[in-house]
Amino acid sequence: MQDNGPVAQTVGTGKDDSMPPTATRTWADLKQDQPASRRSIPEGLWLRCPSCAQMIYRRQMESNQHVCPECNHHYRIGAAERIRQLADTDTFVPMFTNLRAKDPLSFTDLKAYPDRLRAEQIKTGQNEGCQAGELFIKGRAAVAACLDLTFMMGSMGSVVGETLTRAIEHATQKSLPLVIVSCSGGARMQEAGLSLMQMAKTSAALARFDDKGGLFISVLTDPTTGGVTASFAMLGDVILAEPQALIGFAGPRVIQQTIRQELPEGFQRSEFLLKKGMVDRVVHRHQLRSEIARLIDYSGV
Amino acid sequence: MATFYQLDFEKPLAELDERIAQAEKASPPAPVPAFGGLENAEAGVTNPKGSSESQALRAERDAMLRKLYENLSPWNTVRVARHPDRPQTRDYIARMCRDFCELHGDRRYGEDTAIVTGFGRIGNRKVLIVGHQKGKTTQEKLGCHFGCAHPEGYRKALAKMELAAKFGVPIVTLVDTPGAYPGLGAEERGQAEAIAVNMREMSRLPVPIVSIVIGEGGSGGALGIAVADRVAMLRNSWYSVISPEGCAAILWKQANEQTNTAAAEALKLTANDNLALGIVDAVIDEPVGGAHRDPQGAAEHLQGWITAQLDELTGLEPQALMDARYERFRKLGSFDELPLDAANA
């Protein structure tokens, strides 16, 4: 039962302005949908689950791998927490931490890109939106890379693309299994064409990894969209997805504007992709480590 | 004179055309070039019958046309790239290829007319052509979703490219899409997966691949057929991660003339910008006033570049070819690399 991830209960008021947990959420909601800690009760001991609306004790949620103890809603987590959950204790060795973004286009929208970067670095205490390194998962050595949604929506610019590519190349050289955990708004607009090229770069690196017989497990988490989905994320030998994660190429709002009709219930959610044959398994966060470990064992790497 | 879709920055040009027409009404008319292309002065043809006034006006008009197109803003470049009369894949195939043998279908789900694939001969060389088609008539546009391909289009492209690779036939791809189709069926059938697989597989096809952005190079939908040994852009095409409107709507919170202009500039989407960033290897010139004024001239420029690239690439060992292609994309990106101890401090 737990394996498939219980469906979140709708507690909406039934009004149009409420935010149902499935289907009709839009891009604009993605931002509001950050861990509830950010929004409602900043330093609070208690928080209201956005899915089941229960008041839950924050510590209890956090010690439950950031999963709601009432309804199994999977909270979004950053790369550091993801690695903590994935790796055997004290086995993670970070790599490629010396890459820093530049501003090759002198990109300015309402804010200059370097200012945006600095603000994100201060906010998150991280240099970029991806962490990679070697680790052990239940005793199996692997290379892992995790995107970080808290840093510019996990968007892929040159540094993220380069970090991923180096991780892939490292796994190729060392003949280690590769795990990439994705969560991203897509390619980073502030590096425009160069961000786009990271899609080709990572995909080409995966071709070489594949040529060498490497095992790539791609883990899709909420949300995985745009140029990230349309490159390495969908190229896993095995593709796992966390329950209820939004996964797609185009955003729901764009699609709605194109087809001018209501999107079906659960559209672009993990369970929908499972039904359409696009992912191998929907895996509860509690089982992720053991699922990865047994896939490594089956592939005999 | 033929009715001709007019971009607003070309208004002064239209006024001049009007004056030329009036001047020529008074004196014997000179032949008018199709779609008001560059006058025959270059070819040495004079208009002995034309009045000196109309000749002066024509010279002025030619100078204006040249100047307008030499100084196109990024946003106006996007609009030229979308000009309804701009040549599309099928136009170039008709002008460059002998004996085009179109191949249909992805053998999995359906036939997507937003991507055209088939064998053809350019000069004496056999090639496989793959290109987005946006459509000219309303019916054709609707049929191919204005050049926005579905997963079956990308899968068809890959299937035919693999066929070409099997027989050692080089591949030429023509990119012209606002982006991959954002729709229900496209998502259900794995739009993202189709594009991703194309990029991965194109990186390891053992035959030469050359790609040219002939109009719009919209994001992953463009890159899905553009992982190549050599990539070029026509002078008045654009290539970026998102359309100016899409970028403006997200980063400027609204898309209007002003924000679209700003976004088009910020995205560095012109041919010259992409050349400077190393994303493309060459910019192919268009006839004065854009490819839509002289499709034949544009096709000749295109064919010249393709032939030159294939001359260089043919004969390379497949492994060397694939290694060079890998390195071409591997080095793309812009970042600083700090000494490790400084980074960890």
XYZ file of C-alpha atoms in Angstrom:
646
model
C 0.000 0.000 0.000
C 2.642 2.395 1.085
C 4.700 1.372 -1.900
C 2.415 3.147 -4.305
C 2.144 6.209 -2.153
C -1.285 6.929 -0.770
C -3.242 9.479 -2.701
C -3.349 12.789 -0.926
C -6.729 13.684 0.452
C -8.360 16.772 -0.854
C -9.459 19.105 1.852
C -10.098 22.107 -0.334
C -13.111 24.280 0.274
C -14.402 23.376 -3.140
C -14.048 26.973 -4.233
C -12.054 27.951 -7.279
C -9.523 29.875 -5.247
C -8.535 26.916 -3.092
C -5.482 24.949 -4.053
C -6.292 21.317 -4.686
C -3.265 19.089 -4.258
C -3.623 17.475 -7.652
C -4.037 18.173 -11.296
C -4.948 21.788 -11.590
C -2.002 23.413 -9.932
C -0.195 25.907 -12.092
C 3.373 27.101 -12.406
C 2.573 30.030 -10.171
C 1.714 27.585 -7.426
C 5.086 25.915 -7.642
C 6.709 28.761 -5.808
C 4.143 28.914 -3.041
C 4.419 25.214 -2.736
C 7.802 25.303 -1.036
C 8.115 23.459 2.246
C 5.415 24.819 4.461
C 8.107 26.029 6.800
C 8.795 28.868 4.384
C 5.257 30.080 4.289
C 3.019 29.703 7.230
C 4.701 29.416 10.595
C 8.333 30.340 10.017
C 9.906 29.223 13.258
C 6.941 27.175 14.364
C 6.997 23.845 16.008
C 3.815 22.935 14.212
C 2.805 23.238 10.603
C -0.261 22.532 8.557
C 0.220 19.872 5.912
C -0.665 21.381 2.529
C -2.068 18.058 1.441
C -4.186 16.757 4.342
C -4.457 20.059 6.251
C -3.628 18.311 9.537
C -1.558 20.190 12.078
C 1.624 18.197 12.355
C 4.610 18.434 14.615
C 7.525 19.666 12.519
C 10.138 17.480 14.200
C 8.027 14.444 13.603
C 7.682 15.289 9.907
C 11.391 15.939 9.582
C 12.431 12.787 11.354
C 10.033 10.982 9.030
C 12.289 11.904 6.070
C 10.169 14.997 5.450
C 7.062 12.963 4.798
C 3.748 13.853 6.430
C 3.088 11.246 9.114
C -0.654 11.608 8.538
C -1.079 11.451 4.765
C 2.370 10.590 3.399
C 2.676 13.871 1.534
C 6.286 14.122 0.374
C 7.698 17.528 1.267
C 10.213 19.027 -1.069
C 13.776 18.763 0.218
C 17.080 20.324 -0.761
C 20.127 18.482 -2.066
C 21.873 18.319 1.319
C 18.886 16.671 2.996
C 18.442 14.343 0.014
C 22.020 13.173 0.243
C 21.670 12.736 4.012
C 18.698 10.473 3.374
C 20.322 8.551 0.537
C 23.867 7.954 1.773
C 25.092 5.584 4.421
C 26.193 7.674 7.378
C 29.331 9.726 6.702
C 30.057 8.100 3.360
C 29.301 11.010 1.037
C 32.400 12.581 -0.486
C 31.432 15.779 -2.284
C 33.042 16.442 -5.658
C 33.259 19.273 -8.189
C 32.467 21.841 -5.510
C 34.797 24.398 -7.055
C 32.626 25.419 -9.997
C 31.076 28.887 -9.931
C 28.537 30.453 -12.232
C 29.510 33.329 -14.468
C 27.303 35.755 -16.309
C 28.249 35.054 -19.925
C 25.302 36.952 -21.384
C 25.337 39.913 -18.968
C 21.742 38.916 -18.395
C 19.431 41.393 -16.729
C 15.702 41.060 -16.397
C 14.070 42.824 -13.475
C 17.266 41.961 -11.596
C 20.825 41.362 -12.796
C 21.838 37.686 -12.903
C 24.917 38.093 -10.657
C 22.721 39.793 -8.049
C 20.198 37.012 -8.317
C 22.948 34.428 -7.874
C 24.364 36.189 -4.851
C 20.936 36.439 -3.252
C 20.367 32.725 -3.801
C 23.788 31.886 -2.389
C 23.081 33.891 0.735
C 19.589 32.463 1.088
C 20.678 28.829 0.708
C 24.278 28.917 1.897
C 25.140 26.981 -1.275
C 27.101 27.889 -4.338
C 24.895 26.281 -6.945
C 21.882 24.122 -7.628
C 23.518 20.703 -7.749
C 25.544 18.551 -5.368
C 27.459 15.521 -6.525
C 29.912 13.009 -5.175
C 30.692 9.440 -4.291
C 28.736 7.643 -1.609
C 27.557 4.295 -0.372
C 23.904 3.296 -0.461
C 23.258 0.322 1.835
C 26.858 -0.653 1.327
C 26.865 -0.288 -2.459
C 29.313 2.260 -3.840
C 27.809 4.743 -6.288
C 28.109 8.207 -7.762
C 25.172 10.464 -6.948
C 24.107 13.907 -8.077
C 21.159 15.779 -6.630
C 19.576 18.925 -7.987
C 18.554 21.506 -5.434
C 15.165 23.101 -5.811
C 15.933 25.750 -3.229
C 18.585 27.270 -5.518
C 16.920 29.129 -8.401
C 14.232 26.460 -8.719
C 16.895 23.826 -9.376
C 17.369 25.309 -12.816
C 20.156 23.965 -15.014
C 22.791 26.463 -16.079
C 26.416 25.851 -17.023
C 27.546 24.887 -13.505
C 24.726 22.407 -12.935
C 25.277 20.919 -16.397
C 29.027 20.701 -15.879
C 28.680 19.161 -12.404
C 26.301 16.519 -13.750
C 28.524 15.813 -16.746
C 31.601 15.412 -14.548
C 29.649 13.120 -12.252
C 28.578 11.016 -15.241
C 32.144 10.909 -16.566
C 33.442 9.998 -13.113
C 30.976 7.118 -12.883
C 32.055 6.036 -16.369
C 35.746 6.009 -15.427
C 35.214 4.267 -12.105
C 32.554 1.858 -13.433
C 30.217 2.866 -10.642
C 26.425 2.957 -10.725
C 25.015 6.458 -11.155
C 22.052 7.930 -9.301
C 20.694 11.356 -10.234
C 17.864 12.847 -8.196
C 16.038 15.496 -10.222
C 13.849 18.381 -9.154
C 13.939 21.411 -11.370
C 12.013 24.091 -13.160
C 14.082 23.323 -16.272
C 16.908 25.047 -18.085
C 18.103 28.331 -16.544
C 16.919 31.243 -18.676
C 19.657 33.583 -17.467
C 22.239 31.535 -19.355
C 19.883 31.062 -22.310
C 21.517 29.143 -25.159
C 24.318 27.854 -22.954
C 21.747 26.334 -20.585
C 20.100 24.684 -23.556
C 23.424 23.147 -24.550
C 23.717 21.489 -21.131
C 20.880 19.220 -22.247
C 22.941 17.937 -25.168
C 26.102 17.774 -23.046
C 24.599 15.649 -20.266
C 22.760 13.410 -22.746
C 25.936 12.812 -24.737
C 27.837 11.961 -21.552
C 25.121 9.437 -20.711
C 25.563 7.852 -24.147
C 29.212 7.158 -23.280
C 28.259 5.879 -19.841
C 25.752 3.583 -21.547
C 28.384 2.423 -24.067
C 30.505 1.305 -21.122
C 27.595 -0.646 -19.654
C 26.938 1.620 -16.699
C 23.734 1.564 -14.663
C 21.927 4.900 -14.410
C 19.049 5.191 -11.959
C 17.111 8.392 -12.461
C 14.944 9.519 -9.551
C 12.269 12.074 -10.367
C 10.911 14.193 -7.543
C 8.468 17.062 -7.289
C 8.744 18.947 -9.644
C 10.813 17.757 -12.613
C 10.040 19.780 -15.711
C 11.303 21.378 -18.907
C 14.831 20.907 -20.146
C 15.808 18.710 -17.214
C 13.052 16.204 -17.976
C 13.883 16.461 -21.680
C 17.483 15.425 -21.138
C 19.208 13.308 -18.480
C 16.179 12.822 -16.213
C 14.282 10.692 -18.746
C 17.386 8.755 -19.814
C 17.621 6.470 -16.811
C 18.083 2.760 -17.392
C 15.583 2.636 -14.572
C 13.383 5.611 -13.763
C 11.929 5.931 -10.264
C 9.519 8.649 -9.171
C 8.389 9.837 -5.766
C 4.614 9.757 -5.198
C 2.565 12.664 -6.533
C 5.564 14.403 -8.102
C 4.828 16.773 -10.978
C 6.801 15.482 -13.964
C 6.524 16.839 -17.468
C 8.000 18.666 -20.387
C 5.646 21.618 -20.753
C 4.022 23.279 -17.762
C 0.366 22.529 -17.013
C -0.650 26.130 -17.571
C 0.980 26.294 -20.999
C -0.757 23.075 -21.979
C -4.075 24.347 -20.721
C -3.685 27.493 -22.793
C -2.830 25.413 -25.846
C -5.636 22.875 -25.700
C -8.174 25.126 -23.957
C -9.740 22.416 -21.891
C -9.483 21.082 -18.369
C -6.553 18.783 -17.757
C -7.462 15.331 -16.463
C -7.193 14.560 -12.770
C -3.645 13.726 -11.755
C -2.195 14.794 -15.115
C 1.619 14.865 -15.118
C 1.818 13.273 -11.680
C 4.045 10.253 -11.016
C 1.106 7.850 -10.933
C -0.103 9.217 -14.289
C 3.317 8.683 -15.824
C 3.416 5.169 -14.401
C 0.111 4.419 -16.093
C 1.381 5.877 -19.374
C 4.503 3.732 -19.241
C 6.944 6.570 -18.709
C 8.425 5.541 -15.350
C 9.364 2.133 -13.961
C 8.250 2.514 -10.366
C 6.663 5.004 -8.023
C 8.644 4.701 -4.821
C 7.864 6.025 -1.360
C 10.735 8.003 0.096
C 11.094 5.498 2.927
C 11.848 2.769 0.396
C 14.105 4.733 -1.923
C 17.408 3.525 -0.506
C 16.467 -0.124 -0.532
C 14.948 0.144 -4.037
C 18.151 1.656 -5.373
C 20.266 -0.933 -3.582
C 18.354 -3.856 -5.028
C 18.432 -2.392 -8.551
C 22.193 -2.100 -8.236
C 22.283 -5.738 -7.178
C 20.101 -6.850 -10.094
C 22.200 -5.013 -12.638
C 25.276 -6.716 -11.271
C 27.477 -3.658 -11.560
C 2.725 44.297 -57.367
C 2.376 41.108 -55.385
C 0.776 41.514 -52.009
C 3.439 41.000 -49.466
C 3.265 40.489 -45.719
C 4.808 43.539 -44.213
C 6.712 43.933 -40.970
C 6.185 47.291 -39.303
C 9.859 48.266 -39.389
C 9.609 47.989 -43.168
C 6.984 50.767 -43.399
C 9.402 53.404 -44.753
C 10.257 50.876 -47.446
C 6.613 50.530 -48.424
C 6.264 54.292 -48.663
C 9.193 54.384 -51.048
C 7.664 51.575 -53.080
C 4.529 53.673 -53.355
C 6.514 56.637 -54.647
C 8.383 54.446 -57.109
C 5.079 53.139 -58.413
C 3.785 56.655 -58.885
C 6.948 57.807 -60.629
C 6.757 54.836 -62.944
C 3.155 55.490 -63.789
C 4.336 58.757 -65.290
C 7.156 57.144 -67.284
C 7.431 53.630 -68.821
C 7.555 50.993 -66.033
C 10.631 48.947 -65.346
C 10.276 45.252 -64.437
C 9.448 44.866 -60.764
C 11.375 42.141 -58.961
C 9.352 39.442 -57.273
C 8.397 40.457 -53.744
C 10.299 43.693 -54.146
C 13.748 42.158 -53.833
C 16.979 43.985 -54.399
C 17.010 45.853 -57.670
C 18.906 44.575 -60.657
C 21.648 47.153 -60.280
C 24.011 44.485 -58.937
C 23.570 42.305 -61.987
C 24.455 45.238 -64.173
C 20.988 45.531 -65.608
C 19.906 49.113 -66.081
C 16.471 50.389 -66.813
C 17.008 52.551 -69.851
C 13.301 53.259 -70.039
C 12.863 54.246 -66.373
C 12.860 57.908 -65.520
C 15.790 59.284 -63.617
C 13.427 59.962 -60.723
C 12.343 56.352 -60.397
C 15.944 55.203 -60.725
C 17.003 57.467 -57.894
C 14.137 56.247 -55.776
C 15.046 52.647 -56.454
C 18.632 53.266 -55.445
C 17.390 54.895 -52.281
C 15.108 51.949 -51.616
C 17.909 49.415 -52.069
C 20.137 51.341 -49.709
C 17.336 51.494 -47.159
C 16.638 47.771 -47.415
C 20.287 46.956 -46.924
C 20.534 49.251 -43.935
C 17.354 47.996 -42.300
C 18.512 44.400 -42.468
C 22.055 45.130 -41.418
C 20.805 46.682 -38.198
C 17.934 44.431 -37.223
C 17.234 44.426 -33.504
C 17.025 40.970 -31.888
C 13.248 41.247 -31.602
C 12.900 42.249 -35.243
C 15.167 39.342 -36.167
C 12.691 37.041 -34.429
C 9.912 38.563 -36.496
C 11.817 38.110 -39.744
C 12.498 34.509 -38.704
C 8.730 34.061 -38.426
C 7.892 35.813 -41.690
C 5.072 33.862 -43.346
C 6.885 33.903 -46.688
C 10.190 32.728 -45.252
C 11.350 29.534 -46.955
C 10.745 26.388 -44.948
C 12.217 22.895 -45.007
C 10.135 21.753 -47.974
C 11.105 24.886 -49.936
C 14.775 24.212 -49.365
C 14.383 20.542 -50.213
C 12.701 21.495 -53.485
C 15.524 23.898 -54.321
C 18.542 21.923 -53.076
C 17.652 18.286 -53.613
C 17.230 16.103 -56.616
C 15.057 13.034 -56.347
C 13.749 13.579 -52.811
C 12.349 10.363 -51.390
C 10.214 11.199 -48.376
C 9.916 8.594 -45.633
C 7.011 8.675 -43.202
C 6.079 7.407 -39.784
C 7.704 6.433 -36.512
C 6.452 2.786 -36.587
C 5.145 3.264 -33.067
C 2.268 5.664 -32.984
C 1.827 7.807 -36.060
C 3.023 10.199 -38.698
C 3.908 13.723 -37.586
C 4.068 16.166 -40.486
C 5.792 18.763 -38.281
C 9.025 16.944 -39.090
C 9.858 15.981 -42.662
C 12.338 13.153 -43.265
C 13.661 11.516 -46.394
C 16.588 10.693 -48.626
C 17.718 13.144 -51.275
C 20.712 14.159 -53.336
C 22.470 17.455 -52.816
C 24.801 17.868 -55.767
C 26.184 14.374 -56.252
C 25.959 13.513 -52.584
C 23.359 11.231 -50.995
C 21.990 12.619 -47.734
C 19.159 12.119 -45.294
C 17.228 15.328 -44.720
C 15.385 15.936 -41.456
C 13.608 19.232 -40.916
C 10.781 20.971 -39.113
C 7.960 22.160 -41.343
C 5.711 24.945 -40.055
C 3.343 24.981 -43.010
C 2.299 27.651 -45.479
C -1.437 27.255 -46.001
C -3.830 27.322 -43.064
C -4.596 23.674 -43.562
C -0.944 22.689 -43.658
C -0.178 24.815 -40.605
C -2.922 23.141 -38.604
C -1.822 19.713 -39.809
C 1.731 20.164 -38.599
C 0.867 22.300 -35.561
C 2.857 25.284 -36.844
C 6.060 23.298 -36.736
C 5.620 22.086 -33.157
C 6.456 18.396 -33.285
C 4.968 15.644 -31.140
C 7.012 12.744 -29.738
C 6.227 10.716 -32.857
C 7.937 13.417 -34.933
C 11.128 13.142 -32.892
C 10.943 9.351 -32.931
C 10.427 9.352 -36.687
C 13.462 11.614 -37.053
C 15.601 9.253 -34.989
C 14.374 6.151 -36.786
C 15.287 7.633 -40.171
C 18.622 8.925 -38.899
C 19.457 5.433 -37.662
C 18.507 4.124 -41.072
C 20.892 6.605 -42.687
C 23.633 5.634 -40.238
C 23.163 1.984 -41.134
C 24.074 2.767 -44.729
C 26.686 5.425 -44.043
C 24.554 8.267 -45.408
C 25.310 11.709 -43.930
C 22.510 13.619 -42.222
C 21.393 17.200 -42.797
C 18.880 18.677 -40.346
C 16.995 21.940 -40.819
C 15.692 23.469 -37.604
C 12.603 25.657 -37.698
C 10.295 25.335 -34.714
C 8.881 27.597 -32.022
C 9.303 24.594 -29.707
C 8.063 21.064 -29.172
C 4.274 20.806 -28.938
C 2.912 21.478 -25.438
C -0.175 19.301 -25.311
C -1.920 16.496 -23.540
C -1.090 13.760 -26.033
C 2.491 14.938 -26.380
C 2.982 14.634 -22.621
C 1.207 11.280 -22.431
C 3.403 9.841 -25.137
C 6.637 11.120 -23.614
C 7.655 14.368 -25.292
C 10.548 14.808 -22.878
C 11.763 11.250 -23.337
C 11.626 11.489 -27.130
C 13.754 14.638 -27.197
C 16.202 13.295 -24.622
C 16.693 10.030 -26.485
C 17.282 11.902 -29.754
C 20.052 13.965 -28.186
C 21.688 10.924 -26.651
C 21.527 8.884 -29.845
C 22.545 11.698 -32.197
C 25.690 12.118 -30.118
C 26.763 8.603 -31.124
C 25.604 8.183 -34.717
C 28.616 7.111 -36.798
C 27.872 9.374 -39.803
C 28.439 13.111 -40.407
C 25.607 15.334 -39.165
C 25.206 18.996 -40.081
C 22.418 21.191 -38.705
C 21.217 24.592 -39.755
C 18.710 26.775 -37.911
C 16.770 28.164 -40.884
C 14.112 30.092 -38.957
C 13.182 29.514 -35.338
C 15.367 27.490 -33.008
C 13.012 27.118 -30.060
C 14.600 25.284 -27.135
C 14.565 21.512 -26.716
C 12.257 21.119 -29.667
C 15.037 22.497 -31.838
C 17.944 20.744 -30.108
C 16.119 17.420 -30.437
C 17.308 17.295 -34.067
C 20.385 19.518 -33.763
C 23.125 17.528 -32.014
C 25.533 17.686 -34.930
C 29.178 17.886 -35.978
C 28.606 21.328 -37.421
C 25.813 23.711 -36.521
C 25.042 26.937 -38.353
C 22.340 29.571 -38.361
C 20.930 31.571 -41.218
C 21.543 35.266 -40.634
C 17.930 36.099 -39.717
C 17.109 33.095 -37.577
C 17.029 32.823 -33.783
C 18.101 30.043 -31.422
C 17.641 29.988 -27.664
C 16.336 28.210 -24.613
C 12.938 29.893 -24.738
C 11.021 32.311 -26.976
C 11.235 36.013 -26.087
C 7.516 35.989 -25.239
C 7.899 32.997 -22.941
C 10.905 34.557 -21.234
C 9.157 37.921 -20.847
C 6.068 36.283 -19.362
C 8.141 34.520 -16.722
C 10.932 36.961 -15.864
C 9.189 40.255 -16.648
C 5.820 38.884 -15.472
C 4.135 40.004 -18.691
C 4.665 39.689 -22.428
C 4.146 42.866 -24.408
C 6.051 44.693 -27.127
C 8.386 46.303 -24.620
C 9.210 43.237 -22.542
C 9.479 41.023 -25.633
C 12.050 43.424 -27.023
C 13.971 43.375 -23.747
C 13.802 39.586 -23.488
C 14.940 39.110 -27.091
C 17.977 41.248 -26.336
C 18.746 39.572 -23.020
C 18.535 36.050 -24.438
C 21.340 36.652 -26.982
C 19.415 34.667 -29.526
C 20.733 36.084 -32.803
C 23.078 34.253 -35.136
C 26.031 36.466 -34.244
C 25.429 36.080 -30.510
C 25.236 32.316 -30.808
C 28.416 32.320 -32.860
C 30.195 34.349 -30.169
C 28.987 31.931 -27.474
C 30.297 28.966 -29.471
C 26.834 27.457 -29.758
C 26.982 27.580 -33.555
C 30.015 27.275 -35.790
C 28.945 29.554 -38.623
C 26.465 32.163 -39.740
C 25.136 31.744 -43.261
C 24.324 34.996 -45.007
C 20.916 35.583 -46.497
C 20.152 37.622 -49.600
C 19.675 41.327 -48.866
C 16.312 41.890 -47.224
C 16.007 38.337 -45.907
C 15.495 34.838 -47.289
C 11.812 35.545 -47.952
C 12.753 38.076 -50.651
C 14.928 35.599 -52.503
C 14.353 31.956 -51.513
C 16.504 30.696 -54.373
C 19.433 32.831 -53.259
C 19.008 31.619 -49.690
C 18.908 28.008 -50.833
C 22.136 28.485 -52.770
C 23.910 29.921 -49.712
C 22.600 27.043 -47.626
C 23.634 24.420 -50.145
C 27.094 25.930 -50.449
C 27.669 25.689 -46.719
C 26.282 22.165 -46.399
C 28.427 20.918 -49.273
C 31.565 22.470 -47.817
C 30.940 20.865 -44.411
C 30.197 17.447 -45.842
C 33.366 17.669 -47.935
C 35.338 18.139 -44.727
C 33.500 15.561 -42.652
C 33.237 12.754 -45.164
C 36.126 10.382 -44.915
C 36.700 10.894 -41.204
C 36.785 7.708 -39.182
C 33.416 7.199 -37.437
C 35.094 7.101 -34.020
C 37.002 10.319 -34.674
C 33.808 11.913 -35.886
C 31.853 10.917 -32.769
C 34.695 11.942 -30.459
C 34.875 15.381 -32.062
C 31.097 15.744 -31.823
C 31.248 14.840 -28.141
C 33.965 17.407 -27.500
C 32.048 20.039 -29.440
C 29.167 19.891 -26.960
C 31.289 18.899 -23.964
C 33.095 22.238 -23.897
C 29.916 24.355 -24.037
C 29.176 26.261 -20.863
C 30.620 29.187 -19.009
C 31.859 28.966 -15.440
C 34.785 29.658 -13.153
C 36.816 26.840 -11.711
C 38.400 27.709 -8.391
C 41.324 25.864 -6.835
C 39.741 23.164 -4.692
C 41.160 24.320 -1.357
C 39.905 27.850 -1.978
C 36.501 26.510 -2.899
C 36.209 24.539 0.307
C 37.488 27.313 2.528
